[in-house]
Amino acid sequence: MEIVYIIFSSFSSILILITIPFSLIMLKIYFGKSIRNPKYAPVVGTVFSQLFYFSTLHDYLSDIARKHRTFRLLAPDQSELYTTDVRNIEYILKTNFDNYTKGDYNKDIIRDLFGNGIFAVDGVKWKQQRKLASLEFSTRVLREFSCAVFRTNATKLVRIVSRFAKINEAFDVQNLLMRAGLDSIFKVGFGVDLNCLDGSNEEGNSFINAFDDSNALTYWRYVDPLWKLKRFLNIGYEASLRKNIKQLSDIIFKLISKRREQLENQQHNIHKEDILSRFLVESKKNSEMNDQYLMDIILNFILAGKDSGANTLSWFFYMLCKNPSIQDKVVSEIQEHIGYQEIGSKVEDFVELINDEVLEKMHYLHATLSETLRLYPAVPVDGRVANTDDILPDGYELKKGDGVYYMSYAMGRMSYIWGDDAEDFKPERWLNDYGVFQPESPFKFTAFHAGPRICLGRDFSYRQMKIVSIALLHFFRFELGYKTRKVSYKTMFTLLHFLNYQYKLTDVCVYPHMDVISYCICY
């Protein structure tokens, strides 16, 4: 009887230890949030409720957005407003730009991974990095250098896919695109040949895995109320995150050291084709720009350069497989402006024909890439935090410290923004009656952000995607191997194409245009 009592007593103590903190957290979440006040956006749950829908989070938020253009999820210290209202988005990103910053809440979550990089800072540091990056992206040197790099990697991609196609061997299309994207951003951004695409650099493979895992694990913090405790104790996924970030740091610090040595050896003949070199030169004038700061900058540019291009291309080829008539139109446009090369012609000869003049004529390709970004934006959710109490254009009030997040993924699916065919893949929506591409307002099409912080690499990204897609679509035709299977994504800061191995989703067959029909399945 005594033993039973002791066990029961211990269980009661544990239950109390769990119940009291939980009750305090819930009280803090709901107290003082004006839940029933119509001046504030309707409450549909707490930030922690997202945990139950995490694997399909963006679709969950889209379902709510169909009922409420602006709504709230409650957090312990603030409310988090989510909106698809174009007026609100223009207001926080442009009209009242100075009142909306990254906020301490977001900075706390992303600081371990992105540190003081351009996506994680405001004020002086943001302006400093923005100015230097802007100078770099505006140079003709970068444009010519980047195009040469993109052509080189596109040629490598064609050769690799061709080998797989001829022997009917399985391969992973997205993985190839990720490798090519990483090679491109390392060469263009940091002047380094990573050689990840051809598989000769295992460090590159490790970098991709560590970076994507860190991306996903950091995003998980938004739904885990105990992440700070886990980080302090170095347990669970926080231990994995710390290990991954350490691995990334080691690789990047070595890269910085190598690039600095190269620049020192060049002395008066310093080549500044890449972004890192420009920042290294600037670091000599600014003592705050130490190696840690440079690492933060690099990680932020890798996020922008690798994920925006490679992720979008992955979704792009998937949508072409789902819509073969659209793929035929893109191929026809390529043949119209470049021509059809004879069997046996060199890949390099064709790729060299993809110049700026040709890219400017590719209106349908540009529209198809934009349509892909509309439905599958590289960054599905982004936002800001209010520095003072404010009232949004839709009339809802918010308090100092409240977050306002715009949902690019959800926006692309809203009929009240894009019409009744919003969920259809329709490149023609971007073309006028003469077949010329017509851009939309960046506050409606938010794939590249908007306002003063609009993405500097937008044209850079389009150029990369066009060169790669033209090369691959000229030599191969892509089809779905299992047409009834569906595709999902991995919930993280970027919309990574996720192959659900439980159902073996998204298998792609590749057919060379200029060879005997053979195919390979991509897992």
Coordinates of C-alpha atoms in Angstrom, one line a residue:
M1 CA 0.0 0.0 0.0
E2 CA 2.9 2.3 0.8
I3 CA 4.5 1.6 -2.6
V4 CA 1.3 2.5 -4.4
Y5 CA 1.1 5.7 -2.5
I6 CA 4.6 6.7 -3.4
I7 CA 4.1 6.0 -7.0
F8 CA 0.8 8.0 -7.0
S9 CA 2.5 10.8 -5.2
S10 CA 5.3 11.0 -7.7
F11 CA 2.9 10.9 -10.6
S12 CA 0.9 13.8 -9.0
S13 CA 4.0 15.8 -8.6
I14 CA 5.0 15.4 -12.2
L15 CA 1.5 16.3 -13.3
I16 CA 1.6 19.5 -11.3
L17 CA 5.0 20.4 -12.6
I18 CA 3.6 20.1 -16.2
T19 CA 0.2 21.7 -15.5
I20 CA 1.4 24.9 -13.8
P21 CA 3.9 26.0 -16.5
F22 CA 1.4 25.1 -19.2
S23 CA -1.3 27.1 -17.5
L24 CA 1.0 30.1 -17.0
I25 CA 1.9 30.0 -20.7
M26 CA -1.7 29.8 -21.8
L27 CA -2.6 32.7 -19.5
K28 CA 0.2 34.8 -20.9
I29 CA -1.0 34.0 -24.4
Y30 CA -4.6 35.0 -24.0
F31 CA -4.3 37.8 -21.4
G32 CA -4.5 41.4 -22.7
K33 CA -4.9 40.4 -26.4
S34 CA -8.3 42.1 -27.0
I35 CA -9.6 38.8 -28.4
R36 CA -13.3 39.8 -28.8
N37 CA -12.6 43.4 -29.8
P38 CA -13.7 43.9 -33.4
K39 CA -11.0 46.6 -33.8
Y40 CA -8.4 43.8 -33.9
A41 CA -8.1 41.0 -36.4
P42 CA -10.0 37.8 -35.6
V43 CA -8.2 35.2 -33.6
V44 CA -8.0 31.7 -35.2
G45 CA -5.6 30.0 -32.7
T46 CA -2.1 30.3 -31.2
V47 CA 1.3 30.1 -32.9
F48 CA 1.7 26.8 -31.2
S49 CA -1.4 25.4 -32.9
Q50 CA 0.6 25.4 -36.1
L51 CA 2.5 22.4 -34.8
F52 CA -0.5 20.2 -35.6
Y53 CA -0.5 21.3 -39.2
F54 CA 3.3 21.8 -39.6
S55 CA 3.8 19.4 -42.5
T56 CA 1.2 21.3 -44.6
L57 CA 1.4 24.6 -42.8
H58 CA 1.2 26.9 -45.9
D59 CA -2.0 25.1 -47.1
Y60 CA -3.4 25.4 -43.6
L61 CA -2.8 29.1 -43.6
S62 CA -4.3 29.3 -47.1
D63 CA -7.5 27.7 -46.0
I64 CA -7.8 30.3 -43.2
A65 CA -7.0 33.1 -45.7
R66 CA -10.0 32.1 -47.8
K67 CA -12.2 33.1 -44.9
H68 CA -10.2 35.9 -43.4
R69 CA -7.9 38.1 -45.4
T70 CA -6.3 39.2 -42.1
F71 CA -6.3 37.1 -39.0
R72 CA -4.3 36.6 -35.8
L73 CA -2.4 33.8 -34.1
L74 CA -1.5 34.5 -30.5
A75 CA 2.0 34.3 -29.0
P76 CA 3.0 34.7 -25.3
D77 CA 4.2 38.3 -25.7
Q78 CA 2.4 39.5 -28.8
S79 CA -0.2 38.8 -31.6
E80 CA 1.0 37.6 -35.0
L81 CA -1.1 39.0 -37.8
Y82 CA -1.2 37.1 -41.1
T83 CA -2.5 38.9 -44.1
T84 CA -3.2 38.5 -47.8
D85 CA -4.5 42.0 -48.2
V86 CA -2.4 43.8 -50.9
R87 CA -3.1 47.2 -49.2
N88 CA -1.7 46.0 -45.9
I89 CA 1.4 44.5 -47.6
E90 CA 2.2 47.8 -49.5
Y91 CA 1.7 49.7 -46.2
I92 CA 4.1 47.6 -44.1
L93 CA 6.7 47.2 -46.9
K94 CA 6.7 50.7 -48.3
T95 CA 4.2 53.3 -47.1
N96 CA 5.1 53.0 -43.4
F97 CA 8.4 51.2 -43.9
D98 CA 10.2 52.8 -41.0
N99 CA 7.7 51.5 -38.5
Y100 CA 8.2 47.9 -39.4
T101 CA 11.4 46.0 -38.7
K102 CA 12.5 42.4 -38.2
G103 CA 11.7 42.6 -34.5
D104 CA 13.4 41.0 -31.5
Y105 CA 11.1 37.9 -31.7
N106 CA 12.2 37.0 -35.2
K107 CA 15.8 38.0 -34.6
D108 CA 16.0 35.7 -31.6
I109 CA 14.8 32.8 -33.7
I110 CA 17.0 33.2 -36.7
R111 CA 20.2 34.8 -35.2
D112 CA 22.0 31.5 -34.6
L113 CA 21.8 30.7 -38.3
F114 CA 21.7 34.0 -40.1
G115 CA 23.4 36.2 -37.5
N116 CA 23.9 39.8 -38.8
G117 CA 23.3 39.0 -42.4
I118 CA 21.1 41.2 -44.7
F119 CA 17.9 39.2 -44.1
A120 CA 18.2 39.3 -40.3
V121 CA 19.1 43.0 -39.6
D122 CA 17.7 46.5 -39.8
G123 CA 19.1 50.0 -39.7
V124 CA 22.7 50.7 -40.3
K125 CA 23.9 47.2 -40.9
W126 CA 21.1 46.5 -43.4
K127 CA 21.9 49.8 -45.2
Q128 CA 25.6 49.0 -45.3
Q129 CA 25.1 45.5 -46.8
R130 CA 22.4 46.7 -49.1
K131 CA 24.6 49.4 -50.5
L132 CA 27.5 47.2 -51.1
A133 CA 25.4 44.4 -52.6
S134 CA 23.5 46.9 -54.8
L135 CA 26.8 48.2 -56.2
E136 CA 27.8 44.7 -57.0
F137 CA 24.6 43.6 -58.7
S138 CA 24.5 46.7 -60.8
T139 CA 27.9 46.1 -62.4
R140 CA 28.3 44.9 -66.0
V141 CA 31.2 42.7 -64.7
L142 CA 28.9 40.7 -62.5
R143 CA 26.3 40.3 -65.3
E144 CA 28.8 39.0 -67.7
F145 CA 30.6 36.9 -65.1
S146 CA 27.4 35.3 -63.8
C147 CA 26.1 34.5 -67.3
A148 CA 29.3 32.7 -68.1
V149 CA 29.0 30.7 -64.8
F150 CA 25.4 29.8 -65.5
R151 CA 26.2 28.6 -69.0
T152 CA 29.0 26.4 -67.7
N153 CA 26.8 24.8 -65.1
A154 CA 23.9 24.4 -67.6
T155 CA 26.3 22.5 -69.9
K156 CA 27.3 20.3 -67.0
L157 CA 23.7 19.6 -66.2
V158 CA 22.9 18.6 -69.8
R159 CA 25.8 16.2 -69.9
I160 CA 24.9 14.6 -66.5
V161 CA 21.2 14.2 -67.3
S162 CA 22.1 12.7 -70.7
R163 CA 24.3 10.0 -69.1
F164 CA 21.5 9.0 -66.8
A165 CA 18.9 9.0 -69.6
K166 CA 21.0 6.8 -71.9
I167 CA 21.4 4.0 -69.2
N168 CA 18.0 4.4 -67.7
E169 CA 19.5 4.9 -64.3
A170 CA 17.5 6.6 -61.5
F171 CA 18.6 10.1 -60.3
D172 CA 17.3 13.0 -58.3
V173 CA 16.5 16.1 -60.5
Q174 CA 16.1 18.4 -57.6
N175 CA 19.4 17.3 -56.1
L176 CA 21.1 18.2 -59.4
L177 CA 19.5 21.6 -59.5
M178 CA 20.5 22.2 -55.9
R179 CA 24.1 21.3 -56.6
A180 CA 24.1 23.5 -59.7
G181 CA 22.6 26.4 -57.8
L182 CA 25.2 26.0 -55.0
D183 CA 28.1 25.9 -57.5
S184 CA 26.8 29.0 -59.2
I185 CA 26.3 31.1 -56.0
F186 CA 29.7 30.1 -54.7
K187 CA 31.4 31.0 -57.9
V188 CA 29.5 34.2 -58.6
G189 CA 29.2 35.2 -55.0
F190 CA 32.5 34.1 -53.5
G191 CA 34.9 33.4 -56.4
V192 CA 35.2 29.7 -55.4
D193 CA 34.8 26.6 -57.6
L194 CA 32.9 24.3 -55.3
N195 CA 32.6 21.5 -57.9
C196 CA 29.5 20.2 -56.2
L197 CA 27.6 19.4 -59.4
D198 CA 30.0 16.8 -60.7
G199 CA 30.3 15.1 -57.3
S200 CA 34.0 15.7 -56.9
N201 CA 33.6 17.7 -53.7
E202 CA 32.0 15.8 -50.8
E203 CA 32.3 19.0 -48.8
G204 CA 29.7 20.6 -51.1
N205 CA 27.3 17.7 -50.5
S206 CA 27.8 18.1 -46.7
F207 CA 27.2 21.8 -47.0
I208 CA 23.9 21.3 -48.8
N209 CA 22.6 18.8 -46.2
A210 CA 23.8 20.9 -43.2
F211 CA 22.3 24.1 -44.7
D212 CA 18.9 22.7 -45.5
D213 CA 18.7 20.9 -42.2
S214 CA 19.6 24.1 -40.4
N215 CA 17.0 26.0 -42.4
A216 CA 14.3 23.5 -41.4
L217 CA 15.3 23.2 -37.7
T218 CA 15.5 27.0 -37.2
Y219 CA 12.0 27.4 -38.7
W220 CA 10.8 24.7 -36.2
R221 CA 11.5 27.2 -33.4
Y222 CA 8.4 29.2 -34.4
V223 CA 6.2 26.4 -33.1
D224 CA 8.2 25.1 -30.2
P225 CA 7.7 27.1 -27.0
L226 CA 10.7 25.3 -25.3
W227 CA 13.3 25.9 -28.0
K228 CA 15.4 28.2 -25.8
L229 CA 15.5 25.7 -23.0
K230 CA 16.5 22.9 -25.5
R231 CA 19.2 25.2 -26.9
F232 CA 20.5 25.9 -23.4
L233 CA 20.6 22.2 -22.5
N234 CA 21.9 21.4 -26.0
I235 CA 19.3 18.6 -26.5
G236 CA 17.0 17.3 -29.2
Y237 CA 16.9 19.1 -32.5
E238 CA 18.7 22.1 -31.0
A239 CA 21.8 19.9 -30.5
S240 CA 21.5 18.9 -34.2
L241 CA 21.1 22.5 -35.2
R242 CA 24.2 23.5 -33.3
K243 CA 26.2 20.8 -34.9
N244 CA 25.0 21.8 -38.4
I245 CA 25.8 25.4 -37.9
K246 CA 29.3 24.5 -36.6
Q247 CA 29.8 22.5 -39.8
L248 CA 28.7 25.4 -42.0
S249 CA 30.9 27.8 -40.0
D250 CA 34.0 25.7 -40.5
I251 CA 33.5 25.5 -44.3
I252 CA 32.8 29.2 -44.7
F253 CA 35.6 30.4 -42.4
K254 CA 38.0 28.3 -44.5
L255 CA 36.5 29.9 -47.7
I256 CA 37.0 33.4 -46.3
S257 CA 40.5 32.7 -45.3
K258 CA 41.3 31.3 -48.7
R259 CA 39.7 34.2 -50.6
R260 CA 41.5 36.8 -48.4
E261 CA 44.8 35.1 -49.1
Q262 CA 44.2 35.2 -52.8
L263 CA 43.4 38.9 -52.7
E264 CA 46.5 39.6 -50.7
N265 CA 48.7 37.7 -53.2
Q266 CA 47.2 39.7 -56.0
Q267 CA 48.1 42.9 -54.3
H268 CA 47.5 45.7 -56.8
N269 CA 45.7 43.5 -59.3
I270 CA 42.6 42.7 -57.2
H271 CA 39.7 41.1 -59.1
K272 CA 36.3 42.1 -57.7
E273 CA 34.1 39.9 -59.8
D274 CA 32.5 38.3 -56.8
I275 CA 30.5 39.7 -53.9
L276 CA 32.8 38.3 -51.1
S277 CA 35.8 40.2 -52.6
R278 CA 34.0 43.5 -52.4
F279 CA 33.1 42.9 -48.8
L280 CA 36.6 41.8 -48.0
V281 CA 38.0 45.0 -49.4
E282 CA 35.4 47.0 -47.4
S283 CA 36.3 45.1 -44.2
K284 CA 39.7 46.7 -44.3
K285 CA 38.0 50.1 -43.8
N286 CA 35.5 48.8 -41.2
S287 CA 36.7 46.9 -38.1
E288 CA 33.2 45.7 -37.3
M289 CA 33.3 43.5 -40.5
N290 CA 35.2 40.6 -38.9
D291 CA 35.1 37.0 -40.2
Q292 CA 31.9 36.2 -38.2
Y293 CA 30.1 39.1 -39.8
L294 CA 31.4 38.1 -43.2
M295 CA 30.1 34.5 -42.6
D296 CA 26.7 35.9 -41.7
I297 CA 26.6 37.8 -45.0
I298 CA 27.6 34.7 -47.0
L299 CA 25.0 32.5 -45.4
N300 CA 22.3 35.0 -46.3
F301 CA 23.4 35.3 -49.9
I302 CA 23.5 31.5 -50.2
L303 CA 19.9 31.3 -48.9
A304 CA 18.9 33.8 -51.6
G305 CA 21.1 32.4 -54.4
K306 CA 20.7 28.7 -54.0
D307 CA 17.1 28.3 -52.8
S308 CA 15.4 30.9 -55.0
G309 CA 16.7 29.6 -58.2
A310 CA 17.0 25.8 -57.6
N311 CA 13.7 25.5 -55.7
T312 CA 11.8 27.5 -58.3
L313 CA 13.3 25.4 -61.2
S314 CA 12.4 22.2 -59.3
W315 CA 8.7 23.4 -59.1
F316 CA 9.0 24.7 -62.7
F317 CA 9.8 21.3 -64.2
Y318 CA 7.2 19.6 -62.0
M319 CA 4.5 22.0 -63.4
L320 CA 5.7 21.5 -66.9
C321 CA 5.2 17.8 -66.4
K322 CA 1.7 18.4 -65.1
N323 CA 1.0 20.7 -68.1
P324 CA 2.7 19.2 -71.2
S325 CA 1.1 21.6 -73.6
I326 CA 2.8 24.5 -71.7
Q327 CA 6.1 22.6 -71.9
D328 CA 5.5 22.3 -75.7
K329 CA 5.0 26.1 -75.9
V330 CA 8.2 26.8 -74.0
V331 CA 10.2 24.5 -76.3
S332 CA 8.6 26.1 -79.4
E333 CA 9.7 29.5 -78.1
I334 CA 13.3 28.2 -77.6
Q335 CA 13.3 26.8 -81.2
E336 CA 11.9 30.0 -82.5
H337 CA 14.6 32.3 -81.0
I338 CA 17.6 30.0 -81.0
G339 CA 16.8 27.3 -83.6
Y340 CA 16.8 23.5 -83.6
Q341 CA 20.4 22.1 -83.4
E342 CA 21.3 19.1 -85.5
I343 CA 22.0 15.7 -83.9
G344 CA 25.6 15.5 -82.8
S345 CA 26.0 19.2 -82.2
K346 CA 28.0 20.2 -79.1
V347 CA 26.2 21.2 -76.0
E348 CA 28.6 24.1 -75.5
D349 CA 27.8 25.5 -78.9
F350 CA 24.1 25.6 -78.2
V351 CA 24.5 27.0 -74.7
E352 CA 26.7 29.8 -76.0
L353 CA 23.8 30.9 -78.1
I354 CA 21.8 31.8 -74.9
N355 CA 22.7 35.4 -74.7
D356 CA 21.0 38.5 -73.3
E357 CA 19.3 39.2 -76.7
V358 CA 17.8 35.8 -76.7
L359 CA 16.7 36.0 -73.0
E360 CA 14.9 39.2 -73.6
K361 CA 12.8 37.6 -76.3
M362 CA 11.7 34.7 -74.1
H363 CA 8.4 36.2 -72.9
Y364 CA 6.5 32.9 -72.6
L365 CA 9.4 31.4 -70.6
H366 CA 9.5 34.4 -68.3
A367 CA 5.8 34.2 -67.8
T368 CA 6.0 30.4 -67.0
L369 CA 8.7 31.0 -64.4
S370 CA 6.7 33.9 -62.9
E371 CA 3.6 31.7 -62.8
T372 CA 5.7 29.0 -61.0
L373 CA 6.8 31.7 -58.5
R374 CA 3.2 32.9 -58.0
L375 CA 2.1 29.4 -56.9
Y376 CA 5.4 28.2 -55.4
P377 CA 7.2 31.3 -54.1
A378 CA 10.8 30.7 -52.8
V379 CA 9.9 32.3 -49.5
P380 CA 6.2 31.3 -48.7
V381 CA 5.8 33.5 -45.6
D382 CA 7.6 36.7 -44.7
G383 CA 6.8 39.8 -42.6
R384 CA 7.7 42.5 -40.1
V385 CA 7.1 43.7 -36.6
A386 CA 5.5 46.9 -35.6
N387 CA 7.7 49.4 -33.7
T388 CA 4.6 51.4 -32.5
D389 CA 0.9 50.9 -32.3
D390 CA -0.7 51.3 -35.7
I391 CA -3.8 50.8 -37.9
L392 CA -3.5 48.8 -41.1
P393 CA -5.3 50.0 -44.3
D394 CA -8.0 47.3 -43.8
G395 CA -8.9 48.9 -40.5
Y396 CA -7.4 46.4 -38.1
E397 CA -5.4 47.8 -35.2
L398 CA -2.2 46.3 -33.9
K399 CA 0.0 46.9 -30.9
K400 CA 3.7 47.7 -30.6
G401 CA 5.6 44.4 -30.9
D402 CA 2.9 42.6 -33.0
G403 CA 4.1 40.9 -36.1
V404 CA 2.5 41.3 -39.5
Y405 CA 3.2 38.5 -42.0
Y406 CA 2.3 38.3 -45.6
M407 CA 1.7 34.9 -47.1
S408 CA 3.0 34.7 -50.6
Y409 CA 2.0 31.0 -51.0
A410 CA -1.5 31.7 -49.9
M411 CA -1.8 34.9 -52.0
G412 CA -1.1 33.0 -55.2
R413 CA -4.2 30.9 -54.5
M414 CA -6.7 33.6 -53.5
S415 CA -9.4 34.2 -56.1
Y416 CA -10.0 37.7 -54.7
I417 CA -6.4 38.6 -55.8
W418 CA -5.9 36.6 -59.0
G419 CA -9.4 35.7 -60.2
D420 CA -11.5 32.5 -60.2
D421 CA -8.6 30.7 -62.0
A422 CA -6.1 31.6 -59.2
E423 CA -5.2 28.0 -58.5
D424 CA -4.7 27.1 -62.2
F425 CA -1.2 27.1 -63.7
K426 CA -1.7 29.7 -66.4
P427 CA 1.4 31.5 -67.8
E428 CA -0.9 33.4 -70.2
R429 CA -2.1 35.6 -67.3
W430 CA 1.3 37.4 -67.5
L431 CA 1.1 38.2 -71.2
N432 CA -0.8 41.0 -73.1
D433 CA -2.6 40.5 -76.3
Y434 CA 0.7 40.7 -78.2
G435 CA 2.3 38.0 -76.2
V436 CA 4.6 40.4 -74.3
F437 CA 5.2 39.8 -70.6
Q438 CA 3.5 42.3 -68.3
P439 CA 4.7 42.5 -64.7
E440 CA 2.4 42.7 -61.7
S441 CA 2.6 45.0 -58.7
P442 CA 5.3 43.6 -56.3
F443 CA 2.8 44.0 -53.5
K444 CA 0.5 41.5 -55.3
F445 CA 3.3 39.3 -56.6
T446 CA 5.5 39.2 -53.6
A447 CA 7.9 36.4 -54.6
F448 CA 10.8 38.9 -54.5
H449 CA 9.6 40.9 -51.6
A450 CA 8.7 44.6 -52.3
G451 CA 9.5 48.2 -51.2
P452 CA 12.9 49.3 -50.2
R453 CA 13.9 45.8 -49.3
I454 CA 12.9 44.3 -52.7
C455 CA 15.3 41.5 -53.8
L456 CA 18.4 42.8 -55.4
G457 CA 19.0 39.5 -57.2
R458 CA 15.7 39.3 -58.9
D459 CA 17.1 39.8 -62.5
F460 CA 20.1 37.6 -61.5
S461 CA 17.7 34.8 -60.5
Y462 CA 15.6 35.0 -63.6
R463 CA 18.7 35.0 -65.8
Q464 CA 20.0 31.9 -64.0
M465 CA 16.7 30.0 -64.3
K466 CA 16.2 30.9 -68.0
I467 CA 19.7 29.7 -69.0
V468 CA 19.3 26.4 -67.2
S469 CA 15.7 25.8 -68.3
I470 CA 16.5 26.6 -71.9
A471 CA 19.5 24.2 -72.0
L472 CA 17.6 21.3 -70.4
L473 CA 14.4 21.8 -72.4
H474 CA 16.2 22.0 -75.7
F475 CA 17.8 18.6 -75.1
F476 CA 15.2 16.7 -73.1
R477 CA 11.5 16.3 -72.6
F478 CA 10.2 15.9 -69.0
E479 CA 7.3 13.7 -68.1
L480 CA 5.9 12.4 -64.8
G481 CA 6.6 8.8 -64.3
Y482 CA 3.7 8.3 -61.8
K483 CA 1.0 10.8 -62.8
T484 CA -1.4 10.0 -60.0
R485 CA 1.1 10.8 -57.2
K486 CA 1.1 14.1 -55.5
V487 CA 3.8 16.4 -54.4
S488 CA 4.4 18.3 -51.1
Y489 CA 7.0 20.6 -49.6
K490 CA 9.2 20.7 -46.5
T491 CA 8.1 23.4 -44.1
M492 CA 11.1 25.8 -43.7
F493 CA 12.0 29.3 -44.5
T494 CA 12.1 28.4 -48.2
L495 CA 9.7 26.3 -50.2
L496 CA 11.8 23.2 -50.7
H497 CA 10.4 20.6 -53.1
F498 CA 9.8 17.6 -50.8
L499 CA 9.7 14.1 -52.1
N500 CA 7.4 12.1 -49.8
Y501 CA 9.2 8.8 -49.7
Q502 CA 6.3 7.2 -47.9
Y503 CA 4.4 7.4 -51.2
K504 CA 7.4 7.7 -53.5
L505 CA 6.2 10.9 -55.0
T506 CA 7.2 13.0 -58.0
D507 CA 9.0 10.6 -60.2
V508 CA 10.2 12.3 -63.4
C509 CA 11.1 10.7 -66.7
V510 CA 13.5 12.4 -69.0
Y511 CA 13.4 11.9 -72.8
P512 CA 16.2 13.2 -75.0
H513 CA 14.8 15.1 -78.0
M514 CA 17.7 14.0 -80.2
D515 CA 18.2 10.4 -79.2
V516 CA 16.4 7.1 -79.1
I517 CA 13.6 7.4 -76.6
S518 CA 14.9 6.2 -73.2
Y519 CA 14.2 7.5 -69.8
C520 CA 15.2 7.5 -66.2
I521 CA 13.2 7.8 -63.0
C522 CA 14.0 10.5 -60.5
Y523 CA 13.4 9.6 -56.8

